[in-house]
Short mmCIF file of C-alpha atoms in Angstrom, two decimals:
data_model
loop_
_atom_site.label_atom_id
_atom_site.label_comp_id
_atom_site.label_asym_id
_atom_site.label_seq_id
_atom_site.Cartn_x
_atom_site.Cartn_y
_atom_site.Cartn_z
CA UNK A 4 19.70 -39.26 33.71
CA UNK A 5 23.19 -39.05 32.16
CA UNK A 6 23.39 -36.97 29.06
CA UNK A 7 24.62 -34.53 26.98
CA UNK A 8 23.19 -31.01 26.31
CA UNK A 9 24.03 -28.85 23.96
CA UNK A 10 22.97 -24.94 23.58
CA UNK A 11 24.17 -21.71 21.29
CA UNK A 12 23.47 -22.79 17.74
CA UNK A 13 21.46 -20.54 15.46
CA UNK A 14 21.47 -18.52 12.24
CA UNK A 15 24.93 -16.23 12.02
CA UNK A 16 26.13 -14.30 9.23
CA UNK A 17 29.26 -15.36 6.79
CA UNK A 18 32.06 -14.51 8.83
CA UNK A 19 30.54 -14.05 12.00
CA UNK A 20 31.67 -16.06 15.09
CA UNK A 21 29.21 -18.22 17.17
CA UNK A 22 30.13 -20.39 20.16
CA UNK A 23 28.05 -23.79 21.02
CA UNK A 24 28.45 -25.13 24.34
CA UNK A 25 27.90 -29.06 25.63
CA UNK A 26 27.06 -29.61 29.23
CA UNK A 27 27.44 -33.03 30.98
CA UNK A 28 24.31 -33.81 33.14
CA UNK A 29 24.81 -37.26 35.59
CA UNK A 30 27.99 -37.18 35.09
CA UNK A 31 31.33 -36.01 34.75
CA UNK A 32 33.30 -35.14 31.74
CA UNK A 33 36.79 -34.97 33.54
CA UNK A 34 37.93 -38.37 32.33
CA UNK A 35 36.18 -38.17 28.58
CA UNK A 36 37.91 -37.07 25.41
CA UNK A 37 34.92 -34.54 23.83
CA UNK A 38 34.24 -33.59 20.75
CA UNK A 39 32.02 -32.45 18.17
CA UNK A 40 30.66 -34.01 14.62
CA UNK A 41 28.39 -32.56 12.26
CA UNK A 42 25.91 -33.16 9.50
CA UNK A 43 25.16 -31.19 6.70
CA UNK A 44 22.27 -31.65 4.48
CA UNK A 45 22.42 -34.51 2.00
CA UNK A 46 25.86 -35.52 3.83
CA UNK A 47 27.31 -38.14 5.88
CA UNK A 48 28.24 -37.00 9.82
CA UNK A 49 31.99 -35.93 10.21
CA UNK A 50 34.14 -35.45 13.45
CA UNK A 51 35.28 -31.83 13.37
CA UNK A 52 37.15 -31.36 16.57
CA UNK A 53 38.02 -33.68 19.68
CA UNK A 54 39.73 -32.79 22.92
CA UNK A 55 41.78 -36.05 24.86
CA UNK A 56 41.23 -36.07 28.64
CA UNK A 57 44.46 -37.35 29.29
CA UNK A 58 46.96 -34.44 28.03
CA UNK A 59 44.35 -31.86 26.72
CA UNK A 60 45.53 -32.33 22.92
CA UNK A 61 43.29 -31.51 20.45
CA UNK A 62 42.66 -32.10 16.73
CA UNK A 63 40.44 -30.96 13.85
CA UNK A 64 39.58 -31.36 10.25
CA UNK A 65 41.07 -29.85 7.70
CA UNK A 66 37.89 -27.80 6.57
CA UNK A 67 37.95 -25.45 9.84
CA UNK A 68 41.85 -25.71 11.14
CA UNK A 69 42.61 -22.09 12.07
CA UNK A 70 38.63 -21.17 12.61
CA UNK A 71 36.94 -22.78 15.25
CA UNK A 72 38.20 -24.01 18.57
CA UNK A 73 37.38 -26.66 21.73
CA UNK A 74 37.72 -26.06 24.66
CA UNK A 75 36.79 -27.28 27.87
CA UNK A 76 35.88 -26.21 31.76
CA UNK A 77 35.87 -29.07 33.87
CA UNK A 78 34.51 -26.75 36.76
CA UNK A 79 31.68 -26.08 34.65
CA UNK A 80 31.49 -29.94 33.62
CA UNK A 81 31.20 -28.78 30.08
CA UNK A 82 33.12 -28.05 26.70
CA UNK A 83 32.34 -25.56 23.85
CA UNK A 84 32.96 -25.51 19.88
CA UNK A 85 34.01 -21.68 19.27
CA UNK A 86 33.41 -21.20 15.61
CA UNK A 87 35.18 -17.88 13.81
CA UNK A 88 35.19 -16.74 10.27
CA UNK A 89 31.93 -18.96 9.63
CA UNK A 90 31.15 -20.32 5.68
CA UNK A 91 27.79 -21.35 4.38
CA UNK A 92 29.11 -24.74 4.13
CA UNK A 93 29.36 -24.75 7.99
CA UNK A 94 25.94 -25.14 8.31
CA UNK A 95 24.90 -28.58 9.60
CA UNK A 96 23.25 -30.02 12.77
CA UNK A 97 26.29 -30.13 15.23
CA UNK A 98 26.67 -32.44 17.66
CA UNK A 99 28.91 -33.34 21.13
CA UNK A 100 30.26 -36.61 22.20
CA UNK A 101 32.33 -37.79 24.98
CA UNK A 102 33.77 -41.09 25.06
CA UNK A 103 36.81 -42.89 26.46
CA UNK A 104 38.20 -43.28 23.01
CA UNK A 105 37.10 -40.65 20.78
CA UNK A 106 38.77 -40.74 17.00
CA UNK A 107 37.69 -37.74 14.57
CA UNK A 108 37.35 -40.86 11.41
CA UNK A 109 34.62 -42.78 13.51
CA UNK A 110 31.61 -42.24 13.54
CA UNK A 111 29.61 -45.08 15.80
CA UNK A 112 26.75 -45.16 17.63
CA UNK A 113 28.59 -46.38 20.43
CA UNK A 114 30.25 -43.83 21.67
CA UNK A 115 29.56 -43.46 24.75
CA UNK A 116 27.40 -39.89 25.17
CA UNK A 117 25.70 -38.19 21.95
CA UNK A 118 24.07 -34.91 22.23
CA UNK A 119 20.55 -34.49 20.94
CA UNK A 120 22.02 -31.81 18.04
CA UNK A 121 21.99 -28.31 17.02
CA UNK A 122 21.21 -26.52 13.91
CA UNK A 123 24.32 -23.87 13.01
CA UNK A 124 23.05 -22.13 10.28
CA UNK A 125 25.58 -19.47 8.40
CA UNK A 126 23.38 -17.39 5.65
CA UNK A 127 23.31 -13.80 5.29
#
């Protein structure tokens, strides 16, 4: 079965630093962009951070430029969402997606892999 699971999300402290990860079962990620969206409560699901496949360029919202960080290890056939200097307004159910064509401002079902989601939540 092809899909994509995620691990790593939890409860962390304001300004602590947690680190989710997204492995690629069935397949491989090589030729994906990746990235991760996220919903808070009693919000719509935004893209937060993609990676492209072809040149490794990245990009991220405004709301956590210069906290968190994607990455990816192809050997490992799976990408990660460091998160640093955490707010309570970072809490949300994350999720991963790989597609051919990933764009931060769309959100579609259609992409082509979806994680099943993972609660991040930042109290003290």
């Amino acid at each position: 079965q092809q899909q994509l699971v995620e691990s790593g999300g939890g409860l962390v402290q304001p300004g602590g630093s947690l680190r989710l990860s997204c492995a690629g079962s069935g397949f491989f990620l090589d030729n994906y962009d990746v990235g991760w969206f996220r919903q808070a409560p009693g919000k719509e699901r935004e893209g937060i951070s993609l990676m492209k496949s072809v040149d490794g360029s990245t990009a991220y919202t405004d709301s956590v430029k210069g906290r968190f960080t994607i990455s990816r290890d192809n050997a490992k056939n799976t990408f990660y969402l460091q998160m640093n200097s955490v707010k309570p307004e970072d809490t949300a159910v994350y999720y991963c997606v790989a597609d051919s064509h990933l764009k931060l401002d769309m959100d579609t079902p259609l992409y082509d892999y979806w994680g099943q989601g993972i609660q991040v939540t930042v109290s003290p």
